[in-house]
Amino acid sequence: DEKEERVEKMERIVAVVPSDLKKQIKQYIVDHPGDTEKTIVLKGLISIGFYVDKKFMKDNRGKK
């Protein structure tokens, strides 16, 4: 009996941030390989009490 994995519908959010903050985020990503803007936002949400399944904390973009 195979378990079917439920496919989670994904939604996009957009945040307009100051240019200096965007530069800091880009530098953070350079300094922390494996992190993306998405994982940074999700970590921030976790830090204020939101539940985020660990499966969403990985980079699912295709490698070139």
CSV table of C-alpha atoms in Angstrom, one decimal:
chain,number,residue,atom,x,y,z
A,1,ASP,CA,0.0,0.0,0.0
A,2,GLU,CA,1.7,3.2,-1.2
A,3,LYS,CA,1.2,6.5,0.6
A,4,GLU,CA,0.4,9.3,-1.7
A,5,GLU,CA,2.3,12.5,-0.9
A,6,ARG,CA,0.0,15.5,-0.8
A,7,VAL,CA,1.1,18.2,-3.2
A,8,GLU,CA,1.1,21.6,-1.4
A,9,LYS,CA,-0.1,24.5,-3.5
A,10,MET,CA,2.5,27.3,-3.4
A,11,GLU,CA,1.8,31.0,-3.5
A,12,ARG,CA,4.1,33.9,-4.2
A,13,ILE,CA,4.6,36.9,-1.8
A,14,VAL,CA,6.3,40.1,-2.7
A,15,ALA,CA,8.0,42.5,-0.3
A,16,VAL,CA,9.4,45.9,-1.3
A,17,VAL,CA,12.5,46.6,0.8
A,18,PRO,CA,15.0,49.4,0.9
A,19,SER,CA,17.9,49.1,-1.5
A,20,ASP,CA,20.4,48.8,1.4
A,21,LEU,CA,18.5,45.9,2.9
A,22,LYS,CA,18.4,44.1,-0.5
A,23,LYS,CA,22.2,44.5,-0.7
A,24,GLN,CA,22.6,43.1,2.8
A,25,ILE,CA,20.4,40.1,1.8
A,26,LYS,CA,22.5,39.5,-1.3
A,27,GLN,CA,25.7,39.5,0.8
A,28,TYR,CA,24.2,37.2,3.3
A,29,ILE,CA,23.4,34.7,0.5
A,30,VAL,CA,27.0,35.0,-0.7
A,31,ASP,CA,28.3,34.4,2.8
A,32,HIS,CA,25.8,31.5,3.5
A,33,PRO,CA,25.8,29.1,0.5
A,34,GLY,CA,22.6,27.2,0.4
A,35,ASP,CA,20.4,30.1,1.6
A,36,THR,CA,18.1,31.9,-0.7
A,37,GLU,CA,15.8,34.9,-0.3
A,38,LYS,CA,13.1,32.3,0.2
A,39,THR,CA,14.9,30.5,3.0
A,40,ILE,CA,15.8,33.8,4.7
A,41,VAL,CA,12.1,34.9,4.7
A,42,LEU,CA,11.0,31.5,6.0
A,43,LYS,CA,13.6,31.6,8.8
A,44,GLY,CA,12.3,35.0,9.7
A,45,LEU,CA,8.7,33.8,9.8
A,46,ILE,CA,9.8,30.8,12.0
A,47,SER,CA,11.6,33.1,14.4
A,48,ILE,CA,8.3,34.9,15.1
A,49,GLY,CA,6.3,31.8,15.6
A,50,PHE,CA,5.0,30.6,12.3
A,51,TYR,CA,5.3,26.8,11.5
A,52,VAL,CA,7.2,26.0,8.3
A,53,ASP,CA,7.7,22.4,7.3
A,54,LYS,CA,11.4,21.6,6.8
A,55,LYS,CA,10.7,20.4,3.3
A,56,PHE,CA,10.2,24.0,2.2
A,57,MET,CA,13.6,25.1,3.5
A,58,LYS,CA,15.5,23.7,0.6
A,59,ASP,CA,16.3,25.2,-2.7
A,60,ASN,CA,14.1,23.5,-5.3
A,61,ARG,CA,15.4,25.5,-8.3
A,62,GLY,CA,16.9,23.6,-11.1
A,63,LYS,CA,20.7,23.5,-11.3
A,64,LYS,CA,22.2,24.9,-14.4
